[in-house]
Amino acid sequence: MSRQKRQQNLIGYLFISPWLIGFSVFTAWPFLQSLWLSFTRYDIISEPKWVGFANYHALFTQDPQFWQSLQVTFTYAAVAVPLGILCGFGLALLLNIRIKGQEIYRTLFYIPSIVPAVATSVIFVWIMNPQIGLLNGLLKTVGIIGPNWLNDPTWSLTSLVLISLWGVGGSMVIYLAGLKDVPLSLYEASLVDGASAWHRLKAITWPFMTPVIFFNLIMGVIGSFQYFTNAFIMTNGGPQDSTLFYSLYLFNRAFRYLDMGYASAMAWILFVIVVGATSILFMTQKKWVQYGNN
Amino acid sequence: MQSDSRWLAPQKWHKILVHFCLIALSLPAVLPLLWMVSTSLKPDREIYATGGGGSAPTLASLLPQAIKWSNYAEALATVPLGDYLRNTIFLCIVSIIGAISSSSLVAYGFSKLTFWGRDVLFVVMLGTMALPGQVTMIPVFTLFKNLGWYGTYLPLIVPAFFASPFLVFLLTQFFRTLPTEMLEAGRVDGATEWRIFIQLVIPLSKPALATCTLFVFLGTWNEFFGPLLYINDPTKYTLAYGLQQFLSNYGGAWSYLMAAATLFTLPILVLFFFAQKTFIQGISTTGGK
C-alpha cells in the first residue's frame, strides 16, 4: 500500500470514527451480548447463569402470555398496516386532485401525525373515556351507545387501530410526493384513449406507486413489532392482556420482573420474526413492485 | 391534446363531491386537537356535563362557555411543567449539538472520501436502521447501569455524540450533490480534509443541517422510552415522560391534563407553521426512495 493510500484510509476512518465507535459499543457488542444473555438466567443484580435453551423452551411451551403477545402483535400488523396504507393512499389520491384549498386540507390531515405520541395517547384516553368522552358523546347524538373502548377487551385493540389511523397523514405526504413523479403525459395519453378513472388508477398510478407502498408496508410491519408507547400509556397491555403487544411484554419481563435472560430470548425471537417477515415481503416484491419505469 | 391535464382539473360537480369528502374526513383529523384545547379551557362542570354519560355534545359544547384560563396555572401548580420544559430543552440542545456534529463528520467520510471498506461499512450502517431496538436494549441498559449512569441524563445524550445512521444517510444524500471539483480545487490548494469540511462543505449544507436539527429536536422532544428506562427522579422528568406520569397520577383531572397536553404539543405545531417546507421535505426524502 502506498503512503498516500494509507493516509487516505486513516483520514477516512477518522471521519467515520464517531459512528464506528458508537456502532461497536451501542450496537454490535450489545447485539452479540443479548444473544448470549438469552441462554442465561439474569436479574441484573447477580451474574448471568448459563441455562442453555431453558428460556426458549419455557417461552414456547409454558408461557401463554408470550403467545398472546404474538397474537396481538400479528393481528395489529395484519389490520393496522394495510388499513393505514389504504387510508394514506386514498387521502393522497383525493388530495392530488386540483381543487381550491388543497394546501389547507393537506395541512389539516398532516398535523395529527406530528403530535407527540405521548400527547396523542393522553388525548385519546380522554376522548375515548366511556362516560364523558367526546366519542361516545357523538355516538349518542346518533343514538348509539358506545362501548368502553380502551377498557373493554373486545374493543381495546380496535381502539388502538383507530388511533393509529389518526396519524395516517404522515404516510399520506410520502404518497403525495410519489404521485408528483407520475408523468402527466401518461394520463393525457390515457384520456385520449378514453380510459376510465379506475383503469387509470390501476394501469398508471398503481404501478408507479408500488415502490412507495412497499416501503410503507415494510416500515409498518417492523413498526408493529416495536409498537410500545401508545399501548404502554393507554392500556398497559390490558384489559385481560387484550393489548399485550410483544414489545410491551418484553419490556415488562425485562424491567418489571427483571427477567433479563428471558427478555433477551424474546428479543432474539423478535429479531428472527422481523428478519423473516421482511424477507418474505422482499420475496413477494418481484410479483407486484415495479421499479425503474420512471 | 390539452397541455393541462383534465384528469387533475376535474369538473364542477366532481369538485363539490371532493370537497364534501375532504371536509367530512378532516373532521376526525381536527376534532381531537380542538377538543384538547377546548377541554383545557373548560371549568369542571362543563366537562362533566357532556359525553356518553351526560347530555350529548352540541356544537356549542365544542367551545368552552366560560373560558377558564386558570386551568393552565393550576396545572402548572399541580405538576412542575416549567421544570420539565427546562429539562427537555436542555436535552434537545445537547442532543442537537452531539448528533449534528458527529453525523455530519461521518456523512462527509462516507460521501466524499475514499477508504478501504467504505461501501461495506455504509451498507452495515444502513442495516442497523432496521435493527429493532429491543435486541440491544438490555445489554445497553446494563452497560449504562454499570457505568453508574442510571438516573442521570448521560444515557439519553451520550449516544447522540456517536452519529445517528438516519442523519448520516440524509446528509450523505445531500453531500453527494456537492460538486467534487470544488473539493478537488481545495485539495490542490493544499487544504486538509478537515478544513474543506469545515470551511466549504458545512457552510454549503445549511438547508440539510436545518432539516437534521429539526429531526433531532422532534425526536428528543417526543422521546418517551429513554426517560422511562433511565430517569427515576421527578425533578429530572422531561415533558413527554412528565405528561405520562401526570396521566397516571391524576387520571381524572381532564382540564389540567389537556392544558398540559396543549402546552406540550403547541411548540411542535408552531414550529410546523414556521418550518412547513422542512417538515414535508424531510419526510418525503426519507420516505420516498
PDB file of N, CA and C in Angstrom, chain A residues 9 12-13 15 18-19 23 30 33-34 42 44 96-98 100 105 107 109-110 112 114 116 118-119 123 126-127 131-132 134 137 140-141 166 177 181 184 188 200 215 226 228 247 255 263 267 271, chain B residues 3-4 7-8 10 19 23 25 28-29 32 35-36 39 48 51-54 56-57 105 108 115-116 125 128 131 133-135 138-139 141-142 162 222 225 229 240 254 264-265 268 272 276 283 287 289:
ATOM      1  N   ASN A   9      -6.836   6.219   3.887  1.00  0.00           N
ATOM      2  CA  ASN A   9      -7.581   5.314   4.768  1.00  0.00           C
ATOM      3  C   ASN A   9      -7.700   5.890   6.171  1.00  0.00           C
ATOM      4  N   GLY A  12     -10.129   8.788   6.265  1.00  0.00           N
ATOM      5  CA  GLY A  12     -11.493   8.272   6.130  1.00  0.00           C
ATOM      6  C   GLY A  12     -11.998   7.694   7.436  1.00  0.00           C
ATOM      7  N   TYR A  13     -11.191   6.844   8.046  1.00  0.00           N
ATOM      8  CA  TYR A  13     -11.626   6.211   9.289  1.00  0.00           C
ATOM      9  C   TYR A  13     -11.751   7.221  10.423  1.00  0.00           C
ATOM     10  N   PHE A  15     -12.810  10.260  10.058  1.00  0.00           N
ATOM     11  CA  PHE A  15     -14.092  10.938   9.863  1.00  0.00           C
ATOM     12  C   PHE A  15     -15.269  10.062  10.299  1.00  0.00           C
ATOM     13  N   PRO A  18     -16.748   8.442  14.811  1.00  0.00           N
ATOM     14  CA  PRO A  18     -17.860   8.535  15.773  1.00  0.00           C
ATOM     15  C   PRO A  18     -18.867   7.407  15.573  1.00  0.00           C
ATOM     16  N   TRP A  19     -19.234   7.156  14.306  1.00  0.00           N
ATOM     17  CA  TRP A  19     -20.199   6.093  14.081  1.00  0.00           C
ATOM     18  C   TRP A  19     -19.598   4.723  14.387  1.00  0.00           C
ATOM     19  N   PHE A  23     -21.229   2.355  16.895  1.00  0.00           N
ATOM     20  CA  PHE A  23     -21.741   1.090  16.369  1.00  0.00           C
ATOM     21  C   PHE A  23     -21.194  -0.095  17.180  1.00  0.00           C
ATOM     22  N   PRO A  30     -23.569  -5.132  22.056  1.00  0.00           N
ATOM     23  CA  PRO A  30     -24.828  -5.478  22.721  1.00  0.00           C
ATOM     24  C   PRO A  30     -25.642  -6.526  21.951  1.00  0.00           C
ATOM     25  N   GLN A  33     -24.068  -9.728  22.796  1.00  0.00           N
ATOM     26  CA  GLN A  33     -24.274  -9.960  24.218  1.00  0.00           C
ATOM     27  C   GLN A  33     -25.693 -10.426  24.515  1.00  0.00           C
ATOM     28  N   SER A  34     -26.668  -9.840  23.828  1.00  0.00           N
ATOM     29  CA  SER A  34     -28.046 -10.233  24.125  1.00  0.00           C
ATOM     30  C   SER A  34     -28.323 -11.645  23.638  1.00  0.00           C
ATOM     31  N   TYR A  42     -30.723 -14.153  34.262  1.00  0.00           N
ATOM     32  CA  TYR A  42     -30.001 -12.936  34.615  1.00  0.00           C
ATOM     33  C   TYR A  42     -30.982 -11.929  35.187  1.00  0.00           C
ATOM     34  N   ILE A  44     -29.787  -8.876  36.610  1.00  0.00           N
ATOM     35  CA  ILE A  44     -29.023  -7.630  36.673  1.00  0.00           C
ATOM     36  C   ILE A  44     -28.245  -7.484  37.967  1.00  0.00           C
ATOM     37  N   ASN A  96     -54.565  14.877  -4.382  1.00  0.00           N
ATOM     38  CA  ASN A  96     -53.780  15.131  -5.582  1.00  0.00           C
ATOM     39  C   ASN A  96     -54.638  15.798  -6.653  1.00  0.00           C
ATOM     40  N   ILE A  97     -55.936  15.787  -6.418  1.00  0.00           N
ATOM     41  CA  ILE A  97     -56.857  16.433  -7.369  1.00  0.00           C
ATOM     42  C   ILE A  97     -56.766  17.936  -7.169  1.00  0.00           C
ATOM     43  N   ARG A  98     -56.666  18.671  -8.290  1.00  0.00           N
ATOM     44  CA  ARG A  98     -56.520  20.119  -8.173  1.00  0.00           C
ATOM     45  C   ARG A  98     -57.837  20.777  -7.783  1.00  0.00           C
ATOM     46  N   LYS A 100     -59.598  23.962  -4.946  1.00  0.00           N
ATOM     47  CA  LYS A 100     -59.289  25.082  -4.049  1.00  0.00           C
ATOM     48  C   LYS A 100     -59.030  24.556  -2.648  1.00  0.00           C
ATOM     49  N   TYR A 105     -56.258  21.563   3.202  1.00  0.00           N
ATOM     50  CA  TYR A 105     -56.637  20.181   3.502  1.00  0.00           C
ATOM     51  C   TYR A 105     -55.412  19.336   3.841  1.00  0.00           C
ATOM     52  N   THR A 107     -52.603  20.230   5.039  1.00  0.00           N
ATOM     53  CA  THR A 107     -52.105  20.589   6.370  1.00  0.00           C
ATOM     54  C   THR A 107     -52.974  19.964   7.454  1.00  0.00           C
ATOM     55  N   PHE A 109     -54.770  17.290   7.416  1.00  0.00           N
ATOM     56  CA  PHE A 109     -54.575  15.841   7.556  1.00  0.00           C
ATOM     57  C   PHE A 109     -53.178  15.499   8.071  1.00  0.00           C
ATOM     58  N   TYR A 110     -52.244  16.393   7.790  1.00  0.00           N
ATOM     59  CA  TYR A 110     -50.865  16.092   8.179  1.00  0.00           C
ATOM     60  C   TYR A 110     -50.625  16.340   9.668  1.00  0.00           C
ATOM     61  N   PRO A 112     -52.077  15.847  12.642  1.00  0.00           N
ATOM     62  CA  PRO A 112     -52.092  14.817  13.690  1.00  0.00           C
ATOM     63  C   PRO A 112     -50.830  13.963  13.728  1.00  0.00           C
ATOM     64  N   ILE A 114     -47.819  14.837  13.488  1.00  0.00           N
ATOM     65  CA  ILE A 114     -46.668  15.420  14.185  1.00  0.00           C
ATOM     66  C   ILE A 114     -46.951  15.642  15.671  1.00  0.00           C
ATOM     67  N   PRO A 116     -46.924  14.665  19.307  1.00  0.00           N
ATOM     68  CA  PRO A 116     -46.115  13.656  20.008  1.00  0.00           C
ATOM     69  C   PRO A 116     -46.958  12.472  20.483  1.00  0.00           C
ATOM     70  N   VAL A 118     -46.968  10.717  23.125  1.00  0.00           N
ATOM     71  CA  VAL A 118     -47.497  10.788  24.497  1.00  0.00           C
ATOM     72  C   VAL A 118     -48.730  11.677  24.530  1.00  0.00           C
ATOM     73  N   ALA A 119     -48.687  12.801  23.810  1.00  0.00           N
ATOM     74  CA  ALA A 119     -49.843  13.699  23.772  1.00  0.00           C
ATOM     75  C   ALA A 119     -51.022  12.995  23.107  1.00  0.00           C
ATOM     76  N   ILE A 123     -54.612  12.435  24.863  1.00  0.00           N
ATOM     77  CA  ILE A 123     -55.812  12.985  24.229  1.00  0.00           C
ATOM     78  C   ILE A 123     -56.850  11.880  24.000  1.00  0.00           C
ATOM     79  N   TRP A 126     -58.732  10.451  26.927  1.00  0.00           N
ATOM     80  CA  TRP A 126     -59.819  11.375  27.279  1.00  0.00           C
ATOM     81  C   TRP A 126     -60.983  11.252  26.288  1.00  0.00           C
ATOM     82  N   ILE A 127     -60.674  11.261  25.000  1.00  0.00           N
ATOM     83  CA  ILE A 127     -61.742  11.215  24.001  1.00  0.00           C
ATOM     84  C   ILE A 127     -62.506   9.900  24.056  1.00  0.00           C
ATOM     85  N   GLN A 131     -67.624   7.281  29.759  1.00  0.00           N
ATOM     86  CA  GLN A 131     -68.731   8.054  30.333  1.00  0.00           C
ATOM     87  C   GLN A 131     -68.817   9.474  29.769  1.00  0.00           C
ATOM     88  N   ILE A 132     -67.701  10.210  29.814  1.00  0.00           N
ATOM     89  CA  ILE A 132     -67.795  11.623  29.451  1.00  0.00           C
ATOM     90  C   ILE A 132     -66.890  11.980  28.276  1.00  0.00           C
ATOM     91  N   LEU A 134     -65.627  12.448  24.316  1.00  0.00           N
ATOM     92  CA  LEU A 134     -66.268  13.039  23.138  1.00  0.00           C
ATOM     93  C   LEU A 134     -66.844  11.969  22.211  1.00  0.00           C
ATOM     94  N   GLY A 137     -70.022  10.549  23.319  1.00  0.00           N
ATOM     95  CA  GLY A 137     -70.986  11.644  23.270  1.00  0.00           C
ATOM     96  C   GLY A 137     -71.525  11.823  21.865  1.00  0.00           C
ATOM     97  N   LYS A 140     -73.777   9.101  20.836  1.00  0.00           N
ATOM     98  CA  LYS A 140     -75.074   9.229  21.484  1.00  0.00           C
ATOM     99  C   LYS A 140     -76.012  10.128  20.665  1.00  0.00           C
ATOM    100  N   THR A 141     -75.433  11.167  20.034  1.00  0.00           N
ATOM    101  CA  THR A 141     -76.285  12.055  19.237  1.00  0.00           C
ATOM    102  C   THR A 141     -76.917  11.326  18.062  1.00  0.00           C
ATOM    103  N   TRP A 166     -55.349   7.896  12.987  1.00  0.00           N
ATOM    104  CA  TRP A 166     -55.347   9.346  13.165  1.00  0.00           C
ATOM    105  C   TRP A 166     -54.035   9.944  12.627  1.00  0.00           C
ATOM    106  N   ALA A 177     -45.797  12.810  -2.472  1.00  0.00           N
ATOM    107  CA  ALA A 177     -44.515  13.037  -3.141  1.00  0.00           C
ATOM    108  C   ALA A 177     -44.343  12.045  -4.280  1.00  0.00           C
ATOM    109  N   ASP A 181     -44.433  12.317  -9.069  1.00  0.00           N
ATOM    110  CA  ASP A 181     -43.477  11.779 -10.039  1.00  0.00           C
ATOM    111  C   ASP A 181     -44.131  10.997 -11.177  1.00  0.00           C
ATOM    112  N   LEU A 184     -47.325  13.184 -16.237  1.00  0.00           N
ATOM    113  CA  LEU A 184     -48.649  13.622 -16.680  1.00  0.00           C
ATOM    114  C   LEU A 184     -48.954  13.139 -18.087  1.00  0.00           C
ATOM    115  N   GLU A 188     -52.482  11.971 -19.873  1.00  0.00           N
ATOM    116  CA  GLU A 188     -53.035  12.626 -21.052  1.00  0.00           C
ATOM    117  C   GLU A 188     -53.300  11.612 -22.156  1.00  0.00           C
ATOM    118  N   ARG A 200     -57.249   4.112 -15.100  1.00  0.00           N
ATOM    119  CA  ARG A 200     -56.032   4.931 -14.964  1.00  0.00           C
ATOM    120  C   ARG A 200     -55.330   4.628 -13.648  1.00  0.00           C
ATOM    121  N   PHE A 215     -42.372   0.279   0.547  1.00  0.00           N
ATOM    122  CA  PHE A 215     -41.601   0.889   1.627  1.00  0.00           C
ATOM    123  C   PHE A 215     -42.457   1.043   2.885  1.00  0.00           C
ATOM    124  N   GLN A 226     -42.461  -3.034  17.135  1.00  0.00           N
ATOM    125  CA  GLN A 226     -41.844  -2.134  18.101  1.00  0.00           C
ATOM    126  C   GLN A 226     -42.877  -1.203  18.723  1.00  0.00           C
ATOM    127  N   PHE A 228     -45.014   0.458  21.081  1.00  0.00           N
ATOM    128  CA  PHE A 228     -44.878   0.422  22.526  1.00  0.00           C
ATOM    129  C   PHE A 228     -45.585   1.570  23.230  1.00  0.00           C
ATOM    130  N   SER A 247     -43.626  -5.955  22.303  1.00  0.00           N
ATOM    131  CA  SER A 247     -42.620  -5.104  22.949  1.00  0.00           C
ATOM    132  C   SER A 247     -43.003  -4.772  24.382  1.00  0.00           C
ATOM    133  N   PHE A 255     -37.934  -5.260  32.691  1.00  0.00           N
ATOM    134  CA  PHE A 255     -37.764  -4.197  33.668  1.00  0.00           C
ATOM    135  C   PHE A 255     -38.766  -4.230  34.808  1.00  0.00           C
ATOM    136  N   ALA A 263     -36.104 -12.077  28.726  1.00  0.00           N
ATOM    137  CA  ALA A 263     -36.424 -10.978  27.821  1.00  0.00           C
ATOM    138  C   ALA A 263     -35.462 -10.951  26.634  1.00  0.00           C
ATOM    139  N   ALA A 267     -36.234 -10.983  22.748  1.00  0.00           N
ATOM    140  CA  ALA A 267     -35.679 -10.006  21.808  1.00  0.00           C
ATOM    141  C   ALA A 267     -35.141 -10.714  20.568  1.00  0.00           C
ATOM    142  N   PHE A 271     -36.242 -10.496  16.738  1.00  0.00           N
ATOM    143  CA  PHE A 271     -35.309 -10.238  15.641  1.00  0.00           C
ATOM    144  C   PHE A 271     -35.530 -11.217  14.486  1.00  0.00           C
TER     145      PHE A 271
ATOM    146  N   SER B   3     -52.714  20.926 -22.783  1.00  0.00           N
ATOM    147  CA  SER B   3     -51.456  20.816 -22.041  1.00  0.00           C
ATOM    148  C   SER B   3     -51.758  20.575 -20.558  1.00  0.00           C
ATOM    149  N   ASP B   4     -52.831  21.192 -20.092  1.00  0.00           N
ATOM    150  CA  ASP B   4     -53.236  20.993 -18.700  1.00  0.00           C
ATOM    151  C   ASP B   4     -54.059  19.704 -18.624  1.00  0.00           C
ATOM    152  N   TRP B   7     -57.477  15.327 -16.111  1.00  0.00           N
ATOM    153  CA  TRP B   7     -57.625  14.399 -15.001  1.00  0.00           C
ATOM    154  C   TRP B   7     -57.394  15.104 -13.658  1.00  0.00           C
ATOM    155  N   LEU B   8     -56.454  16.049 -13.664  1.00  0.00           N
ATOM    156  CA  LEU B   8     -56.133  16.732 -12.422  1.00  0.00           C
ATOM    157  C   LEU B   8     -57.005  17.964 -12.200  1.00  0.00           C
ATOM    158  N   PRO B  10     -60.707  18.584 -12.361  1.00  0.00           N
ATOM    159  CA  PRO B  10     -61.997  17.941 -12.610  1.00  0.00           C
ATOM    160  C   PRO B  10     -63.129  18.937 -12.827  1.00  0.00           C
ATOM    161  N   HIS B  19     -64.754  18.127  -2.314  1.00  0.00           N
ATOM    162  CA  HIS B  19     -64.773  18.995  -1.128  1.00  0.00           C
ATOM    163  C   HIS B  19     -65.575  18.355  -0.008  1.00  0.00           C
ATOM    164  N   ILE B  23     -63.969  17.481   3.593  1.00  0.00           N
ATOM    165  CA  ILE B  23     -64.436  18.132   4.827  1.00  0.00           C
ATOM    166  C   ILE B  23     -64.884  17.064   5.822  1.00  0.00           C
ATOM    167  N   LEU B  25     -63.888  14.011   6.029  1.00  0.00           N
ATOM    168  CA  LEU B  25     -62.735  13.253   6.528  1.00  0.00           C
ATOM    169  C   LEU B  25     -61.848  14.088   7.452  1.00  0.00           C
ATOM    170  N   PRO B  28     -62.597  14.127  11.769  1.00  0.00           N
ATOM    171  CA  PRO B  28     -61.888  13.300  12.757  1.00  0.00           C
ATOM    172  C   PRO B  28     -60.416  13.668  12.895  1.00  0.00           C
ATOM    173  N   ALA B  29     -59.819  14.284  11.863  1.00  0.00           N
ATOM    174  CA  ALA B  29     -58.410  14.680  11.982  1.00  0.00           C
ATOM    175  C   ALA B  29     -58.266  15.865  12.926  1.00  0.00           C
ATOM    176  N   PRO B  32     -60.034  15.978  17.557  1.00  0.00           N
ATOM    177  CA  PRO B  32     -59.319  15.652  18.793  1.00  0.00           C
ATOM    178  C   PRO B  32     -58.464  16.808  19.323  1.00  0.00           C
ATOM    179  N   TRP B  35     -60.744  19.532  20.637  1.00  0.00           N
ATOM    180  CA  TRP B  35     -61.307  19.065  21.906  1.00  0.00           C
ATOM    181  C   TRP B  35     -60.279  19.183  23.023  1.00  0.00           C
ATOM    182  N   MET B  36     -59.030  18.916  22.704  1.00  0.00           N
ATOM    183  CA  MET B  36     -57.950  19.057  23.691  1.00  0.00           C
ATOM    184  C   MET B  36     -57.896  20.502  24.189  1.00  0.00           C
ATOM    185  N   THR B  39     -61.159  21.506  26.069  1.00  0.00           N
ATOM    186  CA  THR B  39     -61.219  20.935  27.420  1.00  0.00           C
ATOM    187  C   THR B  39     -60.292  21.677  28.371  1.00  0.00           C
ATOM    188  N   TYR B  48     -68.001  17.723  32.806  1.00  0.00           N
ATOM    189  CA  TYR B  48     -68.805  16.579  33.210  1.00  0.00           C
ATOM    190  C   TYR B  48     -70.230  16.641  32.680  1.00  0.00           C
ATOM    191  N   GLY B  51     -71.029  14.271  27.015  1.00  0.00           N
ATOM    192  CA  GLY B  51     -70.436  12.952  26.841  1.00  0.00           C
ATOM    193  C   GLY B  51     -71.472  11.859  26.974  1.00  0.00           C
ATOM    194  N   GLY B  52     -71.002  10.619  26.844  1.00  0.00           N
ATOM    195  CA  GLY B  52     -71.895   9.466  26.855  1.00  0.00           C
ATOM    196  C   GLY B  52     -72.755   9.396  28.107  1.00  0.00           C
ATOM    197  N   GLY B  53     -72.197   9.863  29.250  1.00  0.00           N
ATOM    198  CA  GLY B  53     -72.939   9.780  30.499  1.00  0.00           C
ATOM    199  C   GLY B  53     -73.899  10.943  30.677  1.00  0.00           C
ATOM    200  N   GLY B  54     -73.469  12.142  30.261  1.00  0.00           N
ATOM    201  CA  GLY B  54     -74.315  13.322  30.435  1.00  0.00           C
ATOM    202  C   GLY B  54     -75.177  13.541  29.212  1.00  0.00           C
ATOM    203  N   ALA B  56     -75.810  14.714  25.327  1.00  0.00           N
ATOM    204  CA  ALA B  56     -74.967  14.588  24.144  1.00  0.00           C
ATOM    205  C   ALA B  56     -74.328  15.937  23.828  1.00  0.00           C
ATOM    206  N   PRO B  57     -73.086  15.934  23.295  1.00  0.00           N
ATOM    207  CA  PRO B  57     -72.445  17.209  22.999  1.00  0.00           C
ATOM    208  C   PRO B  57     -73.141  17.915  21.847  1.00  0.00           C
ATOM    209  N   LEU B 105     -19.791  14.767  10.287  1.00  0.00           N
ATOM    210  CA  LEU B 105     -18.433  14.222  10.080  1.00  0.00           C
ATOM    211  C   LEU B 105     -18.502  12.873   9.369  1.00  0.00           C
ATOM    212  N   TYR B 108     -19.659  13.057   5.792  1.00  0.00           N
ATOM    213  CA  TYR B 108     -18.616  13.532   4.890  1.00  0.00           C
ATOM    214  C   TYR B 108     -17.665  12.393   4.543  1.00  0.00           C
ATOM    215  N   PHE B 115     -11.857   5.230   1.156  1.00  0.00           N
ATOM    216  CA  PHE B 115     -11.019   4.447   2.059  1.00  0.00           C
ATOM    217  C   PHE B 115     -11.460   2.998   1.991  1.00  0.00           C
ATOM    218  N   TRP B 116     -10.607   2.148   2.494  1.00  0.00           N
ATOM    219  CA  TRP B 116     -10.817   0.711   2.404  1.00  0.00           C
ATOM    220  C   TRP B 116     -12.075   0.304   3.179  1.00  0.00           C
ATOM    221  N   MET B 125     -24.158   0.209   8.112  1.00  0.00           N
ATOM    222  CA  MET B 125     -24.803   1.302   8.842  1.00  0.00           C
ATOM    223  C   MET B 125     -26.294   1.409   8.494  1.00  0.00           C
ATOM    224  N   THR B 128     -28.295  -1.248  10.230  1.00  0.00           N
ATOM    225  CA  THR B 128     -28.607  -1.075  11.650  1.00  0.00           C
ATOM    226  C   THR B 128     -29.890  -0.265  11.852  1.00  0.00           C
ATOM    227  N   LEU B 131     -32.640  -2.575  12.529  1.00  0.00           N
ATOM    228  CA  LEU B 131     -32.489  -3.469  13.684  1.00  0.00           C
ATOM    229  C   LEU B 131     -33.411  -2.999  14.809  1.00  0.00           C
ATOM    230  N   GLY B 133     -34.730  -1.985  18.230  1.00  0.00           N
ATOM    231  CA  GLY B 133     -34.002  -1.529  19.411  1.00  0.00           C
ATOM    232  C   GLY B 133     -34.031  -2.529  20.562  1.00  0.00           C
ATOM    233  N   GLN B 134     -35.093  -3.359  20.601  1.00  0.00           N
ATOM    234  CA  GLN B 134     -35.209  -4.298  21.722  1.00  0.00           C
ATOM    235  C   GLN B 134     -34.057  -5.282  21.766  1.00  0.00           C
ATOM    236  N   VAL B 135     -33.458  -5.558  20.599  1.00  0.00           N
ATOM    237  CA  VAL B 135     -32.410  -6.570  20.536  1.00  0.00           C
ATOM    238  C   VAL B 135     -31.166  -6.106  21.301  1.00  0.00           C
ATOM    239  N   ILE B 138     -31.246  -4.486  26.358  1.00  0.00           N
ATOM    240  CA  ILE B 138     -30.867  -4.977  27.679  1.00  0.00           C
ATOM    241  C   ILE B 138     -29.361  -4.833  27.946  1.00  0.00           C
ATOM    242  N   PRO B 139     -28.496  -5.282  27.023  1.00  0.00           N
ATOM    243  CA  PRO B 139     -27.067  -5.055  27.274  1.00  0.00           C
ATOM    244  C   PRO B 139     -26.699  -3.570  27.374  1.00  0.00           C
ATOM    245  N   PHE B 141     -28.636  -1.193  28.497  1.00  0.00           N
ATOM    246  CA  PHE B 141     -29.087  -0.782  29.827  1.00  0.00           C
ATOM    247  C   PHE B 141     -28.086  -1.211  30.893  1.00  0.00           C
ATOM    248  N   THR B 142     -27.641  -2.472  30.808  1.00  0.00           N
ATOM    249  CA  THR B 142     -26.667  -2.986  31.765  1.00  0.00           C
ATOM    250  C   THR B 142     -25.381  -2.170  31.723  1.00  0.00           C
ATOM    251  N   PHE B 162     -22.429   9.868  18.954  1.00  0.00           N
ATOM    252  CA  PHE B 162     -21.802   8.834  18.128  1.00  0.00           C
ATOM    253  C   PHE B 162     -22.560   8.632  16.818  1.00  0.00           C
ATOM    254  N   ASN B 222     -40.129  14.389  21.731  1.00  0.00           N
ATOM    255  CA  ASN B 222     -41.140  13.339  21.828  1.00  0.00           C
ATOM    256  C   ASN B 222     -40.666  12.109  22.596  1.00  0.00           C
ATOM    257  N   PHE B 225     -39.319   6.610  25.675  1.00  0.00           N
ATOM    258  CA  PHE B 225     -38.753   5.349  26.153  1.00  0.00           C
ATOM    259  C   PHE B 225     -37.476   5.554  26.976  1.00  0.00           C
ATOM    260  N   LEU B 229     -36.853   4.472  30.904  1.00  0.00           N
ATOM    261  CA  LEU B 229     -35.861   3.492  31.338  1.00  0.00           C
ATOM    262  C   LEU B 229     -34.897   4.064  32.368  1.00  0.00           C
ATOM    263  N   ALA B 240     -42.413  14.875  27.958  1.00  0.00           N
ATOM    264  CA  ALA B 240     -43.101  13.668  27.482  1.00  0.00           C
ATOM    265  C   ALA B 240     -43.325  12.694  28.633  1.00  0.00           C
ATOM    266  N   TRP B 254     -59.129  16.124  33.872  1.00  0.00           N
ATOM    267  CA  TRP B 254     -59.030  16.276  32.418  1.00  0.00           C
ATOM    268  C   TRP B 254     -58.631  17.671  31.980  1.00  0.00           C
ATOM    269  N   PHE B 264     -47.557  20.963  25.726  1.00  0.00           N
ATOM    270  CA  PHE B 264     -46.560  20.046  25.198  1.00  0.00           C
ATOM    271  C   PHE B 264     -46.606  19.988  23.665  1.00  0.00           C
ATOM    272  N   THR B 265     -47.817  20.093  23.108  1.00  0.00           N
ATOM    273  CA  THR B 265     -47.993  19.944  21.662  1.00  0.00           C
ATOM    274  C   THR B 265     -47.792  21.259  20.913  1.00  0.00           C
ATOM    275  N   ILE B 268     -44.626  22.249  18.948  1.00  0.00           N
ATOM    276  CA  ILE B 268     -44.424  21.463  17.728  1.00  0.00           C
ATOM    277  C   ILE B 268     -45.272  22.036  16.601  1.00  0.00           C
ATOM    278  N   PHE B 272     -44.053  23.768  13.209  1.00  0.00           N
ATOM    279  CA  PHE B 272     -44.516  23.280  11.912  1.00  0.00           C
ATOM    280  C   PHE B 272     -44.924  24.439  11.001  1.00  0.00           C
ATOM    281  N   GLN B 276     -42.704  24.592   7.677  1.00  0.00           N
ATOM    282  CA  GLN B 276     -43.542  23.618   6.985  1.00  0.00           C
ATOM    283  C   GLN B 276     -42.789  22.857   5.893  1.00  0.00           C
ATOM    284  N   ILE B 283     -39.647  14.463   5.407  1.00  0.00           N
ATOM    285  CA  ILE B 283     -40.401  13.215   5.365  1.00  0.00           C
ATOM    286  C   ILE B 283     -40.356  12.587   3.988  1.00  0.00           C
ATOM    287  N   GLY B 287     -38.806   9.029   3.128  1.00  0.00           N
ATOM    288  CA  GLY B 287     -39.792   8.004   2.852  1.00  0.00           C
ATOM    289  C   GLY B 287     -39.806   7.562   1.409  1.00  0.00           C
ATOM    290  N   LYS B 289     -37.534   7.455  -1.834  1.00  0.00           N
ATOM    291  CA  LYS B 289     -36.662   6.432  -2.400  1.00  0.00           C
ATOM    292  C   LYS B 289     -35.238   6.559  -1.868  1.00  0.00           C
TER     293      LYS B 289
END
